[in-house]
Short mmCIF file of C-alpha atoms in Angstrom, two decimals:
data_model
loop_
_atom_site.label_atom_id
_atom_site.label_comp_id
_atom_site.label_asym_id
_atom_site.label_seq_id
_atom_site.Cartn_x
_atom_site.Cartn_y
_atom_site.Cartn_z
CA UNK A 18 138.47 121.99 94.66
CA UNK A 19 135.17 120.98 96.63
CA UNK A 20 131.88 119.34 95.75
CA UNK A 21 131.40 121.69 92.95
CA UNK A 22 133.41 118.86 91.21
CA UNK A 23 130.89 116.13 91.89
CA UNK A 24 129.31 114.92 88.62
CA UNK A 25 125.75 116.25 89.41
CA UNK A 26 124.59 119.81 88.82
CA UNK A 27 121.79 121.38 91.05
CA UNK A 28 119.12 123.40 89.38
CA UNK A 29 120.86 126.53 91.03
CA UNK A 30 124.14 125.80 89.67
CA UNK A 31 123.05 126.78 86.13
CA UNK A 32 123.99 130.34 87.40
CA UNK A 33 127.68 130.95 86.49
CA UNK A 34 129.98 131.00 89.40
CA UNK A 35 131.19 134.12 90.96
CA UNK A 36 135.25 133.84 90.78
CA UNK A 37 137.29 134.56 93.78
CA UNK A 38 141.13 134.88 93.46
CA UNK A 39 143.27 132.29 95.22
CA UNK A 40 145.14 133.64 98.00
CA UNK A 41 148.74 134.36 97.04
CA UNK A 42 150.23 135.91 100.30
CA UNK A 43 150.18 135.75 103.87
CA UNK A 44 147.87 138.31 105.68
CA UNK A 45 146.34 139.46 108.99
CA UNK A 46 142.97 140.12 109.65
CA UNK A 47 140.49 140.45 112.71
CA UNK A 48 138.35 137.60 111.90
CA UNK A 49 138.99 134.60 109.40
CA UNK A 50 135.85 132.82 108.16
CA UNK A 51 136.77 129.42 106.76
CA UNK A 52 133.93 128.32 104.27
CA UNK A 53 131.96 130.43 101.70
CA UNK A 54 128.35 128.96 101.93
CA UNK A 55 125.38 130.55 103.56
CA UNK A 56 127.03 129.93 106.89
CA UNK A 57 130.32 131.54 106.24
CA UNK A 58 129.05 134.42 104.11
CA UNK A 59 126.24 135.05 106.23
CA UNK A 60 128.63 135.18 109.45
CA UNK A 61 131.13 137.41 107.45
CA UNK A 62 128.28 139.76 106.84
CA UNK A 63 127.09 140.15 110.27
CA UNK A 64 130.60 140.59 111.64
CA UNK A 65 131.42 143.46 108.94
CA UNK A 66 128.32 145.18 110.19
CA UNK A 67 129.79 145.27 113.60
CA UNK A 68 133.03 146.82 112.10
CA UNK A 69 135.21 143.85 111.99
CA UNK A 70 137.62 143.24 109.25
CA UNK A 71 136.76 140.04 107.97
CA UNK A 72 138.38 137.73 105.54
CA UNK A 73 136.60 134.63 103.84
CA UNK A 74 138.55 131.71 102.11
CA UNK A 75 137.05 128.42 100.75
CA UNK A 76 138.70 125.33 99.16
CA UNK A 77 136.74 125.82 96.11
CA UNK A 78 134.89 128.83 94.82
CA UNK A 79 132.39 130.60 97.02
CA UNK A 80 128.65 129.35 97.06
CA UNK A 81 129.42 126.39 95.17
CA UNK A 82 129.66 123.66 97.99
CA UNK A 83 126.68 122.04 99.78
CA UNK A 84 124.81 125.37 99.84
CA UNK A 85 124.49 124.96 96.11
CA UNK A 86 122.87 121.44 96.48
CA UNK A 87 119.82 122.32 98.58
CA UNK A 88 116.30 122.20 97.72
CA UNK A 89 116.21 125.60 99.15
CA UNK A 90 113.12 125.34 101.73
CA UNK A 91 113.44 127.95 104.40
CA UNK A 92 111.36 126.66 107.25
CA UNK A 93 110.73 126.93 111.04
CA UNK A 94 109.30 123.53 111.23
CA UNK A 95 112.06 120.80 112.23
CA UNK A 96 112.37 117.99 110.04
CA UNK A 97 112.81 115.72 113.01
CA UNK A 98 109.54 117.00 114.43
CA UNK A 99 108.84 118.93 117.58
CA UNK A 100 107.44 116.12 119.45
CA UNK A 101 110.97 114.39 119.23
CA UNK A 102 112.88 117.62 120.16
CA UNK A 103 110.68 117.85 123.13
CA UNK A 104 111.56 114.40 124.06
CA UNK A 105 115.22 114.67 123.87
CA UNK A 106 115.89 118.37 124.85
CA UNK A 107 112.54 119.82 126.47
CA UNK A 108 110.27 122.74 125.95
CA UNK A 109 112.72 125.60 126.26
CA UNK A 110 115.01 123.93 123.61
CA UNK A 111 112.04 123.45 121.32
CA UNK A 112 110.83 127.19 121.82
CA UNK A 113 114.57 128.36 121.17
CA UNK A 114 114.51 126.43 117.93
CA UNK A 115 111.55 127.67 116.76
CA UNK A 116 112.36 131.36 117.71
CA UNK A 117 115.93 131.08 115.99
CA UNK A 118 114.77 129.59 112.93
CA UNK A 119 111.87 131.76 112.46
CA UNK A 120 114.62 134.76 113.08
CA UNK A 121 116.76 133.25 110.36
CA UNK A 122 113.87 133.55 107.65
CA UNK A 123 113.17 136.96 108.81
CA UNK A 124 116.85 137.87 108.56
CA UNK A 125 117.15 136.70 104.95
CA UNK A 126 114.14 138.64 103.95
CA UNK A 127 115.72 141.83 105.65
CA UNK A 128 118.84 141.41 103.96
CA UNK A 129 117.12 140.91 100.72
CA UNK A 130 115.61 144.37 101.08
CA UNK A 131 118.52 145.93 102.55
CA UNK A 132 120.94 144.80 99.96
CA UNK A 133 118.50 144.96 97.06
CA UNK A 134 118.77 141.21 96.42
CA UNK A 135 116.60 139.71 93.46
CA UNK A 136 116.36 136.07 94.41
CA UNK A 137 112.62 135.07 94.30
CA UNK A 138 112.21 135.29 98.11
CA UNK A 139 108.86 134.67 98.71
CA UNK A 140 106.69 133.94 102.02
CA UNK A 141 104.70 130.78 101.41
CA UNK A 142 102.79 128.24 103.44
CA UNK A 143 104.33 124.93 104.69
CA UNK A 144 102.34 121.65 104.92
CA UNK A 145 103.18 118.61 107.00
CA UNK A 146 101.06 115.90 105.26
CA UNK A 147 100.77 112.29 106.41
CA UNK A 148 101.93 109.47 104.19
CA UNK A 149 99.08 107.30 105.07
CA UNK A 150 95.83 107.16 107.40
CA UNK A 151 98.05 105.66 109.84
CA UNK A 152 100.12 108.79 110.42
CA UNK A 153 97.26 111.06 111.21
CA UNK A 154 97.32 110.37 115.12
CA UNK A 155 101.08 111.28 115.13
CA UNK A 156 100.24 114.54 112.93
CA UNK A 157 97.84 115.70 115.77
CA UNK A 158 100.74 115.17 118.23
CA UNK A 159 103.00 117.16 116.12
CA UNK A 160 100.57 120.28 115.97
CA UNK A 161 100.22 120.16 119.69
CA UNK A 162 103.91 120.10 120.28
CA UNK A 163 104.60 122.81 117.58
CA UNK A 164 102.15 125.11 119.20
CA UNK A 165 103.90 124.42 122.74
CA UNK A 166 107.14 125.38 121.06
CA UNK A 167 105.66 128.86 119.91
CA UNK A 168 104.37 128.16 116.57
CA UNK A 169 100.82 129.56 117.49
CA UNK A 170 99.98 130.17 113.74
CA UNK A 171 100.30 126.28 112.92
CA UNK A 172 96.93 124.90 112.41
CA UNK A 173 94.99 121.99 111.41
CA UNK A 174 93.27 121.36 107.87
CA UNK A 175 91.17 118.63 107.14
CA UNK A 176 92.29 118.51 103.54
CA UNK A 177 95.78 119.01 102.54
CA UNK A 178 96.99 120.80 99.29
CA UNK A 179 96.71 118.74 96.11
CA UNK A 180 97.56 115.72 95.61
CA UNK A 181 97.24 115.24 99.33
CA UNK A 182 93.83 116.46 99.72
CA UNK A 183 92.48 113.20 100.57
CA UNK A 184 94.01 113.50 104.36
CA UNK A 185 94.48 116.19 106.75
CA UNK A 186 97.67 118.45 107.03
CA UNK A 187 99.37 120.90 109.23
CA UNK A 188 99.48 124.28 107.78
CA UNK A 189 102.85 126.11 108.95
CA UNK A 190 102.18 129.90 107.78
CA UNK A 191 105.13 132.35 107.00
CA UNK A 192 107.66 129.82 105.75
CA UNK A 193 109.62 130.85 102.57
CA UNK A 194 111.49 129.98 99.47
CA UNK A 195 114.03 131.54 97.18
CA UNK A 196 116.94 130.93 94.92
CA UNK A 197 120.01 130.26 97.01
CA UNK A 198 122.88 131.16 94.73
CA UNK A 199 121.30 134.35 93.55
CA UNK A 200 121.03 135.26 97.32
CA UNK A 201 124.58 134.10 98.20
CA UNK A 202 125.84 135.99 95.07
CA UNK A 203 124.08 139.15 96.31
CA UNK A 204 125.64 138.49 99.85
CA UNK A 205 129.08 138.41 98.01
CA UNK A 206 128.38 141.86 96.41
CA UNK A 207 127.44 143.06 99.95
CA UNK A 208 130.51 141.81 101.29
CA UNK A 209 132.65 143.35 98.69
CA UNK A 210 131.02 146.74 99.25
CA UNK A 211 132.21 146.41 102.99
CA UNK A 212 135.78 145.67 102.46
CA UNK A 213 135.45 142.03 103.06
CA UNK A 214 138.19 140.08 101.14
CA UNK A 215 136.92 136.56 99.65
CA UNK A 216 139.42 134.02 98.41
CA UNK A 217 138.58 130.99 96.53
CA UNK A 218 140.69 127.70 95.80
CA UNK A 219 142.29 128.41 99.29
CA UNK A 220 142.29 125.33 101.55
CA UNK A 221 143.25 125.76 105.30
CA UNK A 222 144.63 122.60 106.70
CA UNK A 223 145.90 123.70 110.34
CA UNK A 224 144.86 126.10 112.97
CA UNK A 225 147.25 127.06 115.92
CA UNK A 226 146.35 129.16 118.61
CA UNK A 227 149.23 131.38 119.78
CA UNK A 228 149.59 134.41 121.78
CA UNK A 229 145.86 135.58 121.47
CA UNK A 230 145.82 134.84 117.78
CA UNK A 231 145.15 131.90 115.48
CA UNK A 232 147.63 131.19 112.81
CA UNK A 233 145.65 129.35 109.84
CA UNK A 234 148.05 127.59 107.30
CA UNK A 235 146.80 126.78 103.69
CA UNK A 236 147.93 123.61 101.88
CA UNK A 237 150.05 125.92 99.74
CA UNK A 238 152.03 127.42 102.54
CA UNK A 239 150.35 130.71 103.21
CA UNK A 240 149.71 131.81 106.85
CA UNK A 241 146.56 133.80 107.87
CA UNK A 242 146.70 135.53 111.30
CA UNK A 243 143.36 136.30 112.86
CA UNK A 244 142.07 137.55 116.25
CA UNK A 245 139.26 134.80 115.78
CA UNK A 246 138.34 132.11 113.32
CA UNK A 247 135.17 130.83 112.37
CA UNK A 248 135.03 127.36 110.85
CA UNK A 249 131.90 126.98 108.46
CA UNK A 250 133.13 123.99 106.44
CA UNK A 251 129.88 121.89 106.75
CA UNK A 252 131.95 119.33 108.61
CA UNK A 253 134.68 120.80 110.73
CA UNK A 254 138.36 120.08 109.22
CA UNK A 255 140.23 121.08 112.55
CA UNK A 256 138.69 118.62 114.77
CA UNK A 257 139.64 114.77 114.75
CA UNK A 258 137.15 113.26 117.26
CA UNK A 259 135.00 115.98 119.00
CA UNK A 260 131.85 116.75 117.17
CA UNK A 261 132.08 114.09 114.77
CA UNK A 262 130.91 111.17 117.11
CA UNK A 263 127.96 113.28 117.71
CA UNK A 264 126.63 113.46 114.13
CA UNK A 265 126.36 111.33 111.24
CA UNK A 266 126.58 111.96 107.37
CA UNK A 267 123.45 111.24 105.16
CA UNK A 268 123.04 111.60 101.45
CA UNK A 269 119.80 113.00 100.02
CA UNK A 270 118.68 113.23 96.40
CA UNK A 271 116.78 115.75 94.58
CA UNK A 272 114.98 116.31 90.82
CA UNK A 273 113.86 119.20 89.14
CA UNK A 274 111.28 119.01 86.11
CA UNK A 275 109.35 121.19 84.13
CA UNK A 276 105.61 121.68 85.21
CA UNK A 277 102.77 123.87 83.93
CA UNK A 278 102.43 127.17 85.75
CA UNK A 279 99.88 127.01 88.56
CA UNK A 280 99.67 123.20 88.21
CA UNK A 281 101.17 122.85 91.83
CA UNK A 282 100.58 125.06 94.89
CA UNK A 283 103.49 127.55 95.51
CA UNK A 284 104.28 125.87 98.97
CA UNK A 285 106.66 123.65 100.73
CA UNK A 286 105.48 120.30 101.50
CA UNK A 287 106.85 117.45 103.55
CA UNK A 288 105.35 113.90 104.06
CA UNK A 289 105.86 111.53 106.86
CA UNK A 290 107.45 108.67 104.97
CA UNK A 291 110.36 107.11 106.89
CA UNK A 292 113.10 106.97 106.60
CA UNK A 293 113.93 109.46 103.85
CA UNK A 294 110.56 111.67 103.88
CA UNK A 295 109.90 113.55 100.58
CA UNK A 296 109.96 117.29 100.29
CA UNK A 297 108.49 119.15 97.49
CA UNK A 298 108.19 122.88 96.19
CA UNK A 299 108.27 124.97 93.33
CA UNK A 300 110.53 127.36 91.57
CA UNK A 301 108.62 129.95 89.48
CA UNK A 302 109.82 130.43 85.75
CA UNK A 303 108.59 132.80 82.99
CA UNK A 304 106.88 130.10 80.75
CA UNK A 305 106.59 127.14 83.26
CA UNK A 306 107.28 126.50 86.96
CA UNK A 307 110.00 123.84 88.21
CA UNK A 308 108.64 121.07 90.58
CA UNK A 309 111.49 120.30 92.99
CA UNK A 310 111.27 116.91 94.61
CA UNK A 311 113.71 115.62 97.35
CA UNK A 312 114.02 112.77 99.69
CA UNK A 313 115.20 108.95 99.56
CA UNK A 314 117.97 109.77 102.06
CA UNK A 315 120.22 107.00 103.38
CA UNK A 316 123.36 106.83 105.43
CA UNK A 317 126.51 108.13 103.47
CA UNK A 318 128.10 105.03 102.04
CA UNK A 319 125.50 102.78 102.71
CA UNK A 320 124.18 102.20 99.30
CA UNK A 321 126.39 101.18 96.25
CA UNK A 322 123.52 102.16 93.83
CA UNK A 323 122.63 105.83 94.51
CA UNK A 324 121.02 106.17 91.13
CA UNK A 325 118.49 103.90 92.10
CA UNK A 326 117.37 106.41 94.68
CA UNK A 327 116.72 109.07 91.99
CA UNK A 328 114.97 106.69 89.83
CA UNK A 329 112.62 105.90 92.76
CA UNK A 330 112.12 109.54 93.24
CA UNK A 331 111.07 110.32 89.90
CA UNK A 332 108.47 107.25 89.90
CA UNK A 333 107.06 108.65 93.13
CA UNK A 334 106.96 112.32 91.72
CA UNK A 335 105.33 110.97 88.46
CA UNK A 336 102.62 109.32 90.39
CA UNK A 337 101.83 112.20 92.69
CA UNK A 338 102.13 114.78 89.91
CA UNK A 339 100.83 113.54 86.51
CA UNK A 340 101.57 116.84 84.96
CA UNK A 341 105.21 116.78 85.58
CA UNK A 342 107.34 116.91 82.37
CA UNK A 343 110.96 116.40 81.59
CA UNK A 344 113.36 115.99 84.35
CA UNK A 345 116.03 118.57 83.88
CA UNK A 346 118.32 118.18 86.96
CA UNK A 347 119.10 115.21 89.01
CA UNK A 348 121.55 115.85 91.90
CA UNK A 349 122.48 114.80 95.57
CA UNK A 350 123.72 116.30 98.66
CA UNK A 351 125.08 115.50 102.05
CA UNK A 352 123.37 116.56 105.56
CA UNK A 353 124.77 115.97 108.79
CA UNK A 354 122.52 114.51 111.31
CA UNK A 355 123.21 115.28 115.21
CA UNK A 356 122.11 112.61 117.70
CA UNK A 357 120.01 115.08 119.44
CA UNK A 358 118.48 116.79 116.33
CA UNK A 359 120.08 120.10 117.06
CA UNK A 360 123.10 121.67 115.08
CA UNK A 361 126.38 122.79 116.72
CA UNK A 362 127.01 126.50 116.74
CA UNK A 363 129.60 128.27 119.05
CA UNK A 364 132.91 127.98 120.47
CA UNK A 365 134.93 125.07 119.26
CA UNK A 366 135.58 122.35 121.78
CA UNK A 367 139.45 122.56 122.83
CA UNK A 368 139.76 126.05 121.43
CA UNK A 369 139.73 129.67 122.89
CA UNK A 370 139.65 131.68 119.47
CA UNK A 371 137.93 129.30 117.19
CA UNK A 372 134.17 128.97 116.71
CA UNK A 373 132.14 126.63 114.33
CA UNK A 374 128.89 125.69 112.80
CA UNK A 375 127.98 122.25 111.64
CA UNK A 376 125.49 119.61 111.90
CA UNK A 377 122.67 121.23 109.53
CA UNK A 378 120.15 118.17 110.04
CA UNK A 379 118.88 119.02 106.51
CA UNK A 380 118.06 122.63 107.47
CA UNK A 381 121.29 124.20 106.37
CA UNK A 382 120.24 127.33 105.08
CA UNK A 383 118.16 128.71 107.97
CA UNK A 384 120.86 127.12 110.39
CA UNK A 385 123.65 128.96 108.57
CA UNK A 386 121.97 132.33 109.20
CA UNK A 387 120.90 131.37 112.76
CA UNK A 388 124.78 130.85 113.20
CA UNK A 389 125.68 134.19 111.79
CA UNK A 390 123.37 135.69 114.26
CA UNK A 391 124.91 133.71 117.33
CA UNK A 392 128.30 133.93 116.50
CA UNK A 393 127.96 137.67 115.24
CA UNK A 394 127.50 138.36 119.14
CA UNK A 395 129.82 135.58 120.44
CA UNK A 396 132.97 136.45 118.30
CA UNK A 397 132.66 140.04 119.41
CA UNK A 398 132.56 139.39 122.94
CA UNK A 399 128.82 138.86 123.61
CA UNK A 400 126.44 136.10 124.63
CA UNK A 401 123.46 134.97 122.72
CA UNK A 402 120.10 133.65 124.15
CA UNK A 403 120.25 130.71 121.70
CA UNK A 404 123.80 129.73 122.71
CA UNK A 405 122.94 127.13 125.22
CA UNK A 406 120.64 125.15 122.45
CA UNK A 407 123.36 125.02 119.86
CA UNK A 408 126.28 124.77 122.42
CA UNK A 409 129.10 122.57 120.59
CA UNK A 410 130.39 120.97 123.80
CA UNK A 411 127.05 119.95 125.18
CA UNK A 412 126.99 116.27 126.34
CA UNK A 413 124.69 114.01 124.33
CA UNK A 414 122.83 112.58 127.22
CA UNK A 415 119.54 112.74 125.62
CA UNK A 416 120.27 111.44 122.15
CA UNK A 417 122.33 108.54 123.58
CA UNK A 418 120.69 105.78 121.64
CA UNK A 419 121.23 107.48 118.27
CA UNK A 420 124.54 108.65 119.36
CA UNK A 421 125.63 104.81 120.25
CA UNK A 422 124.08 103.36 117.10
CA UNK A 423 125.99 106.15 114.90
CA UNK A 424 129.27 105.13 116.55
CA UNK A 425 128.87 101.45 116.23
CA UNK A 426 128.23 101.85 112.64
CA UNK A 427 131.37 103.93 112.24
CA UNK A 428 133.47 101.42 113.98
CA UNK A 429 132.16 98.79 111.51
CA UNK A 430 133.43 100.87 108.61
CA UNK A 431 136.78 101.29 110.12
CA UNK A 432 136.97 97.42 110.85
CA UNK A 433 136.30 96.99 107.14
CA UNK A 434 140.20 97.32 106.64
CA UNK A 435 140.28 93.67 108.02
CA UNK A 436 138.01 92.14 105.38
CA UNK A 437 138.18 91.36 101.94
CA UNK A 438 137.35 93.59 98.92
CA UNK A 439 134.31 94.23 96.89
CA UNK A 440 135.90 92.78 93.90
CA UNK A 441 138.30 89.64 93.41
CA UNK A 442 140.41 91.25 91.08
CA UNK A 443 140.79 95.01 89.52
CA UNK A 444 140.64 93.44 86.01
CA UNK A 445 136.89 93.00 86.60
CA UNK A 446 136.64 96.58 87.22
CA UNK A 447 134.53 98.35 84.34
CA UNK A 448 135.68 101.57 82.83
CA UNK A 449 133.94 104.54 84.74
CA UNK A 450 133.78 102.51 87.95
CA UNK A 451 135.16 102.15 91.24
CA UNK A 452 135.21 99.62 94.04
CA UNK A 453 137.30 98.43 97.18
CA UNK A 454 139.92 95.74 96.24
CA UNK A 455 142.32 93.96 98.46
CA UNK A 456 145.70 94.24 96.81
CA UNK A 457 149.21 93.16 98.60
CA UNK A 458 147.48 92.90 101.77
CA UNK A 459 146.22 96.61 101.68
CA UNK A 460 142.54 97.62 101.23
CA UNK A 461 142.39 99.89 98.05
CA UNK A 462 140.13 102.37 96.35
CA UNK A 463 140.38 101.21 92.74
CA UNK A 464 138.91 103.37 89.87
CA UNK A 465 139.16 102.64 86.37
CA UNK A 466 138.94 105.83 84.00
CA UNK A 467 136.75 105.73 80.73
CA UNK A 468 140.10 105.22 78.93
CA UNK A 469 140.82 102.18 80.78
CA UNK A 470 143.41 103.65 83.22
CA UNK A 471 143.41 102.44 86.84
CA UNK A 472 143.90 104.87 89.65
CA UNK A 473 144.74 103.24 92.96
CA UNK A 474 144.67 104.75 96.64
CA UNK A 475 144.85 103.60 99.91
CA UNK A 476 141.16 103.30 100.96
CA UNK A 477 141.56 104.70 104.41
CA UNK A 478 139.96 108.16 104.68
CA UNK A 479 142.73 110.26 105.92
CA UNK A 480 140.67 111.94 108.61
CA UNK A 481 140.12 109.04 111.07
CA UNK A 482 141.01 105.76 108.78
CA UNK A 483 137.59 104.61 107.87
CA UNK A 484 137.20 102.70 104.69
CA UNK A 485 135.90 104.99 102.07
CA UNK A 486 133.03 103.81 99.57
CA UNK A 487 132.40 104.27 95.73
CA UNK A 488 129.72 106.84 95.02
CA UNK A 489 128.68 105.80 91.39
CA UNK A 490 126.41 108.60 90.79
CA UNK A 491 128.84 111.40 92.03
CA UNK A 492 131.80 109.70 90.67
CA UNK A 493 133.70 110.15 93.95
CA UNK A 494 134.69 108.35 97.14
CA UNK A 495 132.68 108.83 100.26
CA UNK A 496 133.59 108.36 104.03
CA UNK A 497 130.67 106.69 105.58
CA UNK A 498 131.89 107.59 109.10
CA UNK A 499 132.23 111.39 108.93
CA UNK A 500 131.20 112.37 105.50
CA UNK A 501 134.53 113.45 103.64
CA UNK A 502 134.38 113.06 99.85
CA UNK A 503 137.62 112.41 97.45
CA UNK A 504 137.83 112.85 93.78
CA UNK A 505 138.93 109.86 91.63
CA UNK A 506 142.35 111.43 91.95
CA UNK A 507 142.15 111.13 95.73
CA UNK A 508 142.05 114.94 96.00
CA UNK A 509 139.69 116.21 99.00
CA UNK A 510 136.24 117.52 97.88
CA UNK A 511 134.84 117.90 101.41
CA UNK A 512 136.08 117.46 104.72
CA UNK A 513 136.59 116.92 107.53
CA UNK A 514 139.50 115.11 105.69
CA UNK A 515 142.15 117.83 104.75
CA UNK A 516 144.62 115.50 103.10
CA UNK A 517 144.17 113.49 99.98
CA UNK A 518 143.94 109.84 99.82
CA UNK A 519 147.30 108.35 99.93
CA UNK A 520 148.40 106.91 96.15
CA UNK A 521 148.85 103.01 96.08
CA UNK A 522 151.28 101.40 93.84
CA UNK A 523 150.91 97.68 94.02
CA UNK A 524 153.76 95.33 94.11
CA UNK A 525 152.31 92.52 91.84
CA UNK A 526 152.90 93.48 88.24
CA UNK A 527 149.65 91.63 86.91
CA UNK A 528 147.60 93.91 89.10
CA UNK A 529 149.53 96.95 88.34
CA UNK A 530 148.28 96.44 84.71
CA UNK A 531 147.57 100.05 83.45
CA UNK A 532 147.42 101.66 86.70
CA UNK A 533 147.99 105.34 86.47
CA UNK A 534 151.59 106.22 87.97
CA UNK A 535 151.21 109.91 87.36
CA UNK A 536 152.65 112.17 90.11
CA UNK A 537 149.86 112.62 92.98
CA UNK A 538 148.73 116.24 93.11
CA UNK A 539 147.77 117.55 96.67
CA UNK A 540 144.41 119.25 96.90
CA UNK A 541 144.60 122.98 96.34
#
């Protein structure tokens, strides 16, 4: 079970899933890759090309996690802006960022050619457009820093693409877009032809380094022994504190709508609205194009009405694109924002034989491929010139203000155990809704099913103890501290938590009411 169990479905998820069997035996392998999204599958591919025996496992089915909830922009522009990256990490880091992200797009294009993957990959321009006249000076500054970072092809245009033609824009050439699941399913086929075994519905909950190997234990008792392990699970499950204090989870929202062919320029567009900038692209179709609009980001767990963000996104899109037709898909995803804007790729803190990738910062598709290029070298005993930029053990001296702010926020959510509930009584909880309640002195995550039954769990996230929050749009529980997600049955949908929420049985008969007393089933 993974975030494929969330209520919303992305445009890409209209494709049937590629089913992988559950691991039903112990096994040994050269490299175990945990996580079958773009980071995990790309890393497995690069290692297989180097002759390594590779095994991939995922708690759900392959390519059905956050990689399926993207808007699928492939950009070497940075959504936190080059001028900010210069400020916190310097010119060398900015140049390494541009080089690595550009190389990731090139690598996807090359893999499509080498493996014959038909995924609508196309090179397109990217445009950074000002939300208002007051943002134009900052845009000029961003162009200067983009060029200093090595993006010499970036250019100033006095008129942006429609509907931003009344203001200037920065044009970034040789960006790209594709259909992410078609690409990942093509990658799965390529892995199969190279002898890589991929297992789904196989969750790992423990790693132990022992005598020059790593033993990975699954939740149903299987052991996988490997010479090296790559944790590519979006958020690393095997660390309680390191990394998680350096990044914060945010929700982002996307809609897809029909639009007449040719009505919108085939390009990537990003505006400068803060917070929660808008990002736009199209997906070509036979009879019509599909307009894909995202934005309205906010800290995970910070908003009890996430559907409002989708409504606002649609209102904005219709005002900007009057030709927009019926909205066919509405979905959300989660991104992890590092305090210094740069993801974490490399050897895992406190480990010798474990590597990780996390902190996508909203650019998970290119970052996942960057990870495969770095880890393909590092796991096989080499070094990579981008390793220093993405080093997981780096000190967060430059993003100190953001680091302190995010960790103060996490402390506040942990302290929520000491407060009251969101509702006075579970009796007032409507069908199909969840809320935090205080029952018998315990902070409880309460959900009432459409049939009227109550499902009660301890509200403490099993990763670090923060109080979870109800996500009414996705119908799940979100941890606002480090981004874990749980189903209404308490099962883990996304880490870093790897244990289900504890079931709660109230002492008070009147509160118990119709509370479900079914046996709690651990996450597969």
